[in-house]
Amino acid sequence: MKILVIGNFSSAYVEQSWGAPLRKRRNTQVVDIIPLLSQGFQHGESAEGYVLSLLRQGDFDLFFFYSDGIQTLFPESFFDAVRAIRVPILTFHADDEPEKQFELNSRHDARFDIIASCSARAHARRARASSSHSLYLPWGFNPDNFYPVPTSGYDYDLVFIGKHKVGGKNAPTNEDGIERQQILVELKEFADRAGIRFAVFGMDWDQHPILKEVDGGALNHDEMLSVYGRSKLVFNPGWSFDSGVHNYQIKLRHFEVAGCRACQITNHNPELAELFRPNEEVLFYRDLESLKDTILHYLQADETREAIAEAGYLRALREHTMGHRLDDLFEECARLFPPSASPLQTTPQVIRVIVGACAPGNPHARDCLQIERMDDLFRPDIAEQLPNGGYVHLISGTILPLIRTTDYGSVLPMLARCKAPITHCDSLLRLPPLGKNPVQVDRGNFNGSTLNQARSLGLPPSIGAYFEEMVISGRNYFQINLLFAAHLFKSAAPDPLDSLDRNDIYESQRLICDLDIPQRGPAFKTCLNQRLADAFCAIEQLELKYVVWGAAGEMSIILPCWIDDHPSGFLGYLDRSLAGQSKGGHIIHSPERLDELQPDLVFIAATISGPTIFESMRDQRARYLLLPLYDLNHRNWFCGFS
């Protein structure tokens, strides 16, 4: 089965738990959609268009839309287009409880042919009510990231690892923050009386008036594994939200803790008890008193406690890795939607060639041919190692440590049909984040660009120095973005590259490398600022009138400075819930006044409801130009603002 997966793989936990295991599977192509949504792609080509192009050309049997963090960022028309390609659509709901979250997910369920849920109860409800196929898929863990680490003994009797959900500047959320606080305070007081070494780790516990006394600070990943190994017991509750009732929920962390060979105590959970044997592989409690009794008992029963940790670890490795989950998931998908009986398209082999010295042990150097300089490829003993009918990807040894991933899946179908001896691709550059992104908060704090785009935006010399360039037919190309037909280096003709012209280079616009640039310094001019600069230039030059739909939320934060610079055409905000109030001295209107205001442009700044607002105004698009801030690649940004 050939599968295309898109998701928010810029999120560390999504990449660790799903992205990395998926990339290990044959015939599975993984696309991190966040950079494409955040920055724009290939001079305005939308992320939607990129994905649809992959689906059209790739002969995929299944499209896996990993919904966490991107559910609201794609319109219904995108899923209609996928269906027109006749590829079944799978999703996984990573958070399907409490009721509010279930309702949010259910609004979009009609998009999907197969819906997998980490909640057995949500799966049962959906199976009764939905026309889509519903699957129960509990969380699993990635053993490459969570594993036992050697320790010299126990430094803690009892620990809790997790953020303070009600702290600092954060208001109480619809999660389990208050319930979590209350029981941790009880445990702290109990530990003080009993002489138990208790600590809490995670963000913002230093701001809690009581628990700051046992705050161990925020941990990086390696430190977290170490704390698990140095703790006798891990308090690891799983509630779905603050309800006044202990409402259980299976969490990813239940499997990760077991994968670290730690003995965990969690609240009563019938679903988890189906996956780990109670009191043999995991410890459960029902109330505060039973929790205290369990802690006291197992702190004294060293052999039993360590046997439970070992048994939970072996169970997790045997049955609950993400590899197991993906096998089960795709086996069921293949049963529901049998893959094409025709053989997979034969695609050419791409061999990576490292040019110059590279650090020993780099995982990206495995199965690579290494040469000192590019001219070595023309040596007969080297050229004969290149695949007949295949392609060569030249990677400088200085770039190798920067590579997150290389993936040729997006371009292989093109290479199978392409007659050009060189295929020009692109690479993704990720720079260190600059801090909170208040405008595109749902799309990750992404700072970067594609490499080809970066050249047009003004690539800082300090970053450009990483990349070798080649001149072919009078034009400069980044070497890492080129795939060369192997026969070029097997040719008897002298300097075959010198005889090429631009017709010999196919512009694929496919991403093949994902690179981490460690250097801070100037960020690229964001796609958002480019769009706004163009729009407000038109407002100034054409004397256009405009409104902003959405006076609250994250996306409206960036606009006031632009409005202050161009106040003459601004007619005010539109926001039904805030109508009659003001923002920055400007009136907030009810949307019903739109016809009365008669603007030329409508900026849609609503974060969650933006796509719905846009769709509701489709019949009015002849009267107003709608500019969606949630989709910076929409064609409306490129029509001259008239």
Short mmCIF file of N, CA and C in Angstrom, two decimals, residues 239-372:
data_model
loop_
_atom_site.label_atom_id
_atom_site.label_comp_id
_atom_site.label_asym_id
_atom_site.label_seq_id
_atom_site.Cartn_x
_atom_site.Cartn_y
_atom_site.Cartn_z
N TRP A 239 -6.51 12.41 32.92
CA TRP A 239 -7.89 12.89 32.93
C TRP A 239 -8.15 13.65 31.63
N SER A 240 -9.40 13.70 31.22
CA SER A 240 -9.70 14.40 29.98
C SER A 240 -9.91 15.88 30.20
N PHE A 241 -10.40 16.30 31.38
CA PHE A 241 -10.60 17.72 31.65
C PHE A 241 -11.07 17.89 33.08
N ASP A 242 -11.16 19.15 33.53
CA ASP A 242 -11.66 19.45 34.87
C ASP A 242 -13.17 19.31 34.86
N SER A 243 -13.68 18.28 35.49
CA SER A 243 -15.11 18.01 35.42
C SER A 243 -15.77 17.90 36.79
N GLY A 244 -14.95 17.88 37.84
CA GLY A 244 -15.53 17.58 39.15
C GLY A 244 -15.61 16.08 39.37
N VAL A 245 -15.43 15.30 38.29
CA VAL A 245 -15.43 13.84 38.35
C VAL A 245 -14.13 13.38 37.72
N HIS A 246 -13.51 12.37 38.27
CA HIS A 246 -12.26 11.85 37.70
C HIS A 246 -12.59 11.12 36.40
N ASN A 247 -12.54 11.84 35.29
CA ASN A 247 -12.89 11.30 33.99
C ASN A 247 -11.61 10.83 33.31
N TYR A 248 -11.45 9.53 33.18
CA TYR A 248 -10.18 8.97 32.73
C TYR A 248 -9.98 9.18 31.23
N GLN A 249 -8.71 9.19 30.83
CA GLN A 249 -8.32 9.29 29.43
C GLN A 249 -6.94 8.69 29.26
N ILE A 250 -6.78 7.86 28.23
CA ILE A 250 -5.46 7.32 27.92
C ILE A 250 -4.61 8.42 27.29
N LYS A 251 -3.38 8.55 27.77
CA LYS A 251 -2.45 9.56 27.26
C LYS A 251 -1.25 8.88 26.61
N LEU A 252 -0.63 9.59 25.70
CA LEU A 252 0.62 9.10 25.10
C LEU A 252 1.66 8.81 26.17
N ARG A 253 1.68 9.63 27.22
CA ARG A 253 2.69 9.49 28.26
C ARG A 253 2.59 8.15 29.01
N HIS A 254 1.41 7.54 29.03
CA HIS A 254 1.28 6.23 29.68
C HIS A 254 2.21 5.20 29.02
N PHE A 255 2.34 5.27 27.71
CA PHE A 255 3.17 4.32 26.97
C PHE A 255 4.64 4.72 27.02
N GLU A 256 4.89 6.01 27.01
CA GLU A 256 6.29 6.48 27.06
C GLU A 256 6.93 6.15 28.40
N VAL A 257 6.19 6.32 29.49
CA VAL A 257 6.74 6.00 30.81
C VAL A 257 7.03 4.50 30.90
N ALA A 258 6.10 3.68 30.42
CA ALA A 258 6.34 2.23 30.41
C ALA A 258 7.55 1.90 29.56
N GLY A 259 7.72 2.60 28.43
CA GLY A 259 8.86 2.35 27.56
C GLY A 259 10.19 2.73 28.17
N CYS A 260 10.17 3.51 29.26
CA CYS A 260 11.40 3.87 29.98
C CYS A 260 11.66 2.95 31.17
N ARG A 261 10.89 1.90 31.29
CA ARG A 261 10.99 0.94 32.39
C ARG A 261 10.81 1.64 33.75
N ALA A 262 9.83 2.52 33.82
CA ALA A 262 9.50 3.20 35.08
C ALA A 262 8.18 2.64 35.61
N CYS A 263 8.08 2.56 36.90
CA CYS A 263 6.85 2.08 37.54
C CYS A 263 5.91 3.26 37.70
N GLN A 264 4.74 3.21 37.05
CA GLN A 264 3.83 4.34 37.06
C GLN A 264 2.54 4.04 37.83
N ILE A 265 2.04 5.10 38.45
CA ILE A 265 0.75 5.06 39.13
C ILE A 265 -0.18 6.02 38.40
N THR A 266 -1.35 5.53 38.03
CA THR A 266 -2.31 6.38 37.33
C THR A 266 -3.70 6.14 37.87
N ASN A 267 -4.61 7.05 37.54
CA ASN A 267 -5.98 6.92 38.01
C ASN A 267 -6.67 5.74 37.32
N HIS A 268 -7.73 5.25 37.98
CA HIS A 268 -8.49 4.12 37.45
C HIS A 268 -8.89 4.38 36.01
N ASN A 269 -8.59 3.42 35.12
CA ASN A 269 -8.81 3.62 33.70
C ASN A 269 -9.08 2.26 33.05
N PRO A 270 -10.35 1.92 32.82
CA PRO A 270 -10.68 0.61 32.24
C PRO A 270 -10.05 0.39 30.87
N GLU A 271 -9.92 1.46 30.08
CA GLU A 271 -9.33 1.30 28.75
C GLU A 271 -7.85 0.95 28.87
N LEU A 272 -7.13 1.61 29.76
CA LEU A 272 -5.71 1.31 29.94
C LEU A 272 -5.52 -0.07 30.55
N ALA A 273 -6.47 -0.49 31.38
CA ALA A 273 -6.39 -1.82 32.00
C ALA A 273 -6.54 -2.95 30.98
N GLU A 274 -7.06 -2.63 29.80
CA GLU A 274 -7.11 -3.61 28.72
C GLU A 274 -5.76 -3.75 28.02
N LEU A 275 -4.88 -2.78 28.23
CA LEU A 275 -3.60 -2.75 27.53
C LEU A 275 -2.42 -3.13 28.42
N PHE A 276 -2.52 -2.85 29.72
CA PHE A 276 -1.51 -3.23 30.71
C PHE A 276 -2.22 -3.93 31.87
N ARG A 277 -1.63 -5.01 32.38
CA ARG A 277 -2.25 -5.75 33.47
C ARG A 277 -2.19 -4.94 34.77
N PRO A 278 -3.35 -4.69 35.39
CA PRO A 278 -3.35 -3.94 36.66
C PRO A 278 -2.55 -4.64 37.74
N ASN A 279 -1.73 -3.85 38.45
CA ASN A 279 -0.91 -4.32 39.57
C ASN A 279 0.17 -5.31 39.17
N GLU A 280 0.29 -5.60 37.88
CA GLU A 280 1.38 -6.42 37.38
C GLU A 280 2.27 -5.64 36.42
N GLU A 281 1.65 -4.70 35.67
CA GLU A 281 2.39 -3.90 34.69
C GLU A 281 2.16 -2.40 34.87
N VAL A 282 1.14 -2.04 35.62
CA VAL A 282 0.82 -0.64 35.91
C VAL A 282 0.04 -0.62 37.22
N LEU A 283 0.16 0.47 37.97
CA LEU A 283 -0.57 0.62 39.23
C LEU A 283 -1.70 1.62 39.05
N PHE A 284 -2.90 1.25 39.56
CA PHE A 284 -4.05 2.14 39.50
C PHE A 284 -4.47 2.55 40.91
N TYR A 285 -5.12 3.71 41.01
CA TYR A 285 -5.74 4.13 42.27
C TYR A 285 -7.13 4.69 41.95
N ARG A 286 -8.01 4.70 42.97
CA ARG A 286 -9.38 5.16 42.75
C ARG A 286 -9.66 6.49 43.43
N ASP A 287 -8.96 6.76 44.54
CA ASP A 287 -9.18 8.02 45.25
C ASP A 287 -7.88 8.39 45.94
N LEU A 288 -7.91 9.53 46.62
CA LEU A 288 -6.69 10.05 47.21
C LEU A 288 -6.12 9.10 48.26
N GLU A 289 -6.98 8.52 49.07
CA GLU A 289 -6.49 7.63 50.11
C GLU A 289 -5.86 6.37 49.54
N SER A 290 -6.48 5.82 48.49
CA SER A 290 -5.88 4.62 47.88
C SER A 290 -4.57 4.97 47.17
N LEU A 291 -4.48 6.21 46.67
CA LEU A 291 -3.23 6.66 46.06
C LEU A 291 -2.11 6.70 47.10
N LYS A 292 -2.40 7.28 48.25
CA LYS A 292 -1.39 7.37 49.32
C LYS A 292 -0.96 5.97 49.77
N ASP A 293 -1.95 5.08 49.95
CA ASP A 293 -1.64 3.73 50.39
C ASP A 293 -0.76 3.01 49.37
N THR A 294 -1.08 3.20 48.09
CA THR A 294 -0.31 2.55 47.02
C THR A 294 1.13 3.05 47.01
N ILE A 295 1.30 4.35 47.17
CA ILE A 295 2.64 4.93 47.19
C ILE A 295 3.45 4.35 48.34
N LEU A 296 2.88 4.36 49.55
CA LEU A 296 3.60 3.86 50.72
C LEU A 296 3.97 2.40 50.56
N HIS A 297 3.02 1.61 50.04
CA HIS A 297 3.28 0.17 49.92
C HIS A 297 4.42 -0.11 48.95
N TYR A 298 4.37 0.50 47.76
CA TYR A 298 5.34 0.14 46.72
C TYR A 298 6.68 0.83 46.90
N LEU A 299 6.74 1.86 47.72
CA LEU A 299 8.06 2.42 48.06
C LEU A 299 8.83 1.46 48.96
N GLN A 300 8.12 0.63 49.68
CA GLN A 300 8.78 -0.35 50.56
C GLN A 300 9.03 -1.68 49.85
N ALA A 301 8.20 -2.00 48.84
CA ALA A 301 8.29 -3.29 48.16
C ALA A 301 9.18 -3.16 46.92
N ASP A 302 10.49 -3.09 47.14
CA ASP A 302 11.41 -2.80 46.03
C ASP A 302 11.34 -3.83 44.93
N GLU A 303 11.39 -5.12 45.28
CA GLU A 303 11.42 -6.16 44.25
C GLU A 303 10.13 -6.18 43.45
N THR A 304 9.01 -6.05 44.13
CA THR A 304 7.71 -6.05 43.44
C THR A 304 7.60 -4.84 42.52
N ARG A 305 8.00 -3.67 43.02
CA ARG A 305 7.91 -2.44 42.22
C ARG A 305 8.77 -2.56 40.97
N GLU A 306 9.98 -3.07 41.12
CA GLU A 306 10.86 -3.17 39.96
C GLU A 306 10.38 -4.25 38.99
N ALA A 307 9.72 -5.27 39.50
CA ALA A 307 9.15 -6.29 38.62
C ALA A 307 7.99 -5.72 37.80
N ILE A 308 7.20 -4.85 38.43
CA ILE A 308 6.11 -4.20 37.70
C ILE A 308 6.66 -3.30 36.61
N ALA A 309 7.71 -2.55 36.92
CA ALA A 309 8.34 -1.69 35.91
C ALA A 309 8.86 -2.51 34.74
N GLU A 310 9.51 -3.64 35.04
CA GLU A 310 10.06 -4.49 33.99
C GLU A 310 8.95 -5.10 33.14
N ALA A 311 7.88 -5.58 33.79
CA ALA A 311 6.78 -6.20 33.05
C ALA A 311 6.07 -5.18 32.17
N GLY A 312 5.87 -3.96 32.68
CA GLY A 312 5.26 -2.91 31.87
C GLY A 312 6.11 -2.56 30.67
N TYR A 313 7.42 -2.53 30.89
CA TYR A 313 8.36 -2.23 29.81
C TYR A 313 8.30 -3.30 28.72
N LEU A 314 8.33 -4.57 29.12
CA LEU A 314 8.29 -5.65 28.14
C LEU A 314 6.97 -5.67 27.38
N ARG A 315 5.87 -5.39 28.09
CA ARG A 315 4.57 -5.32 27.42
C ARG A 315 4.56 -4.19 26.39
N ALA A 316 5.10 -3.03 26.77
CA ALA A 316 5.12 -1.89 25.86
C ALA A 316 5.93 -2.21 24.61
N LEU A 317 7.09 -2.85 24.79
CA LEU A 317 7.92 -3.21 23.63
C LEU A 317 7.25 -4.27 22.77
N ARG A 318 6.53 -5.15 23.40
CA ARG A 318 5.95 -6.29 22.69
C ARG A 318 4.68 -5.92 21.93
N GLU A 319 3.92 -4.94 22.45
CA GLU A 319 2.59 -4.70 21.88
C GLU A 319 2.24 -3.24 21.61
N HIS A 320 3.00 -2.29 22.18
CA HIS A 320 2.49 -0.91 22.18
C HIS A 320 3.45 0.11 21.58
N THR A 321 4.28 -0.30 20.65
CA THR A 321 5.11 0.70 19.95
C THR A 321 4.30 1.30 18.80
N MET A 322 4.77 2.44 18.28
CA MET A 322 4.09 3.02 17.13
C MET A 322 4.21 2.12 15.91
N GLY A 323 5.25 1.31 15.86
CA GLY A 323 5.34 0.34 14.77
C GLY A 323 4.16 -0.62 14.79
N HIS A 324 3.81 -1.11 16.00
CA HIS A 324 2.64 -1.97 16.12
C HIS A 324 1.38 -1.25 15.70
N ARG A 325 1.23 0.00 16.15
CA ARG A 325 0.01 0.75 15.84
C ARG A 325 -0.12 0.99 14.33
N LEU A 326 1.00 1.34 13.68
CA LEU A 326 0.93 1.61 12.25
C LEU A 326 0.63 0.33 11.47
N ASP A 327 1.19 -0.79 11.90
CA ASP A 327 0.88 -2.06 11.25
C ASP A 327 -0.62 -2.34 11.33
N ASP A 328 -1.18 -2.19 12.53
CA ASP A 328 -2.62 -2.45 12.71
C ASP A 328 -3.46 -1.48 11.89
N LEU A 329 -3.08 -0.21 11.92
CA LEU A 329 -3.85 0.82 11.23
C LEU A 329 -3.90 0.57 9.73
N PHE A 330 -2.74 0.37 9.13
CA PHE A 330 -2.71 0.26 7.67
C PHE A 330 -3.20 -1.10 7.19
N GLU A 331 -3.09 -2.11 8.02
CA GLU A 331 -3.68 -3.41 7.68
C GLU A 331 -5.19 -3.30 7.59
N GLU A 332 -5.79 -2.57 8.53
CA GLU A 332 -7.24 -2.39 8.50
C GLU A 332 -7.66 -1.49 7.34
N CYS A 333 -6.87 -0.45 7.06
CA CYS A 333 -7.18 0.41 5.92
C CYS A 333 -7.14 -0.39 4.62
N ALA A 334 -6.16 -1.28 4.49
CA ALA A 334 -6.05 -2.10 3.28
C ALA A 334 -7.24 -3.05 3.16
N ARG A 335 -7.75 -3.50 4.30
CA ARG A 335 -8.93 -4.38 4.27
C ARG A 335 -10.17 -3.59 3.81
N LEU A 336 -10.31 -2.37 4.33
CA LEU A 336 -11.48 -1.55 3.99
C LEU A 336 -11.41 -1.01 2.57
N PHE A 337 -10.22 -0.62 2.15
CA PHE A 337 -10.01 -0.06 0.82
C PHE A 337 -8.81 -0.76 0.19
N PRO A 338 -9.03 -1.92 -0.40
CA PRO A 338 -7.91 -2.69 -0.95
C PRO A 338 -7.09 -1.86 -1.93
N PRO A 339 -5.77 -1.90 -1.79
CA PRO A 339 -4.92 -1.13 -2.70
C PRO A 339 -4.99 -1.66 -4.11
N SER A 340 -4.51 -0.85 -5.02
CA SER A 340 -4.54 -1.21 -6.43
C SER A 340 -3.82 -2.54 -6.64
N ALA A 341 -4.41 -3.37 -7.49
CA ALA A 341 -3.77 -4.67 -7.79
C ALA A 341 -2.60 -4.51 -8.75
N SER A 342 -2.54 -3.36 -9.42
CA SER A 342 -1.44 -3.15 -10.36
C SER A 342 -0.14 -2.96 -9.60
N PRO A 343 0.97 -3.41 -10.16
CA PRO A 343 2.26 -3.26 -9.45
C PRO A 343 2.62 -1.79 -9.30
N LEU A 344 3.39 -1.50 -8.24
CA LEU A 344 3.84 -0.13 -8.03
C LEU A 344 4.68 0.34 -9.20
N GLN A 345 4.53 1.63 -9.52
CA GLN A 345 5.30 2.21 -10.61
C GLN A 345 6.79 2.06 -10.35
N THR A 346 7.51 1.60 -11.38
CA THR A 346 8.95 1.48 -11.25
C THR A 346 9.57 2.87 -11.29
N THR A 347 10.34 3.18 -10.29
CA THR A 347 10.96 4.51 -10.23
C THR A 347 12.48 4.35 -10.19
N PRO A 348 13.18 5.34 -10.71
CA PRO A 348 14.64 5.24 -10.74
C PRO A 348 15.26 5.36 -9.34
N GLN A 349 16.43 4.82 -9.20
CA GLN A 349 17.17 4.91 -7.95
C GLN A 349 17.90 6.25 -7.88
N VAL A 350 17.89 6.85 -6.68
CA VAL A 350 18.66 8.06 -6.43
C VAL A 350 19.76 7.69 -5.44
N ILE A 351 21.01 7.94 -5.83
CA ILE A 351 22.14 7.66 -4.94
C ILE A 351 22.69 8.98 -4.43
N ARG A 352 22.92 9.05 -3.12
CA ARG A 352 23.50 10.25 -2.53
C ARG A 352 25.02 10.15 -2.57
N VAL A 353 25.64 11.23 -3.01
CA VAL A 353 27.10 11.29 -3.10
C VAL A 353 27.57 12.44 -2.22
N ILE A 354 28.37 12.11 -1.21
CA ILE A 354 28.91 13.12 -0.31
C ILE A 354 30.20 13.65 -0.90
N VAL A 355 30.24 14.97 -1.10
CA VAL A 355 31.41 15.60 -1.70
C VAL A 355 32.20 16.31 -0.61
N GLY A 356 33.43 15.88 -0.36
CA GLY A 356 34.25 16.48 0.67
C GLY A 356 34.14 15.74 1.99
N ALA A 357 34.91 16.19 2.95
CA ALA A 357 34.97 15.51 4.25
C ALA A 357 33.66 15.69 5.01
N CYS A 358 33.29 14.68 5.79
CA CYS A 358 32.12 14.78 6.66
C CYS A 358 32.45 14.09 7.98
N ALA A 359 31.73 14.47 9.01
CA ALA A 359 31.99 13.92 10.34
C ALA A 359 31.66 12.43 10.34
N PRO A 360 32.53 11.61 10.94
CA PRO A 360 32.25 10.17 10.99
C PRO A 360 31.02 9.89 11.84
N GLY A 361 30.27 8.87 11.43
CA GLY A 361 29.12 8.45 12.21
C GLY A 361 27.83 9.20 11.90
N ASN A 362 27.86 10.15 10.98
CA ASN A 362 26.64 10.87 10.64
C ASN A 362 25.65 9.90 10.00
N PRO A 363 24.41 9.79 10.53
CA PRO A 363 23.47 8.80 9.99
C PRO A 363 23.08 9.07 8.54
N HIS A 364 23.17 10.32 8.10
CA HIS A 364 22.80 10.63 6.73
C HIS A 364 23.89 10.23 5.74
N ALA A 365 25.05 9.80 6.23
CA ALA A 365 26.13 9.36 5.35
C ALA A 365 26.05 7.86 5.06
N ARG A 366 25.10 7.17 5.73
CA ARG A 366 24.97 5.73 5.50
C ARG A 366 24.52 5.47 4.06
N ASP A 367 25.04 4.42 3.49
CA ASP A 367 24.67 4.01 2.13
C ASP A 367 24.94 5.10 1.11
N CYS A 368 25.90 5.94 1.38
CA CYS A 368 26.27 7.01 0.45
C CYS A 368 27.64 6.72 -0.15
N LEU A 369 27.82 7.21 -1.36
CA LEU A 369 29.13 7.19 -1.99
C LEU A 369 29.85 8.47 -1.58
N GLN A 370 31.12 8.36 -1.16
CA GLN A 370 31.86 9.53 -0.71
C GLN A 370 33.03 9.78 -1.64
N ILE A 371 33.16 11.05 -2.08
CA ILE A 371 34.25 11.44 -2.96
C ILE A 371 34.88 12.74 -2.43
N GLU A 372 36.07 13.04 -2.87
CA GLU A 372 36.75 14.24 -2.40
C GLU A 372 36.27 15.49 -3.12
#
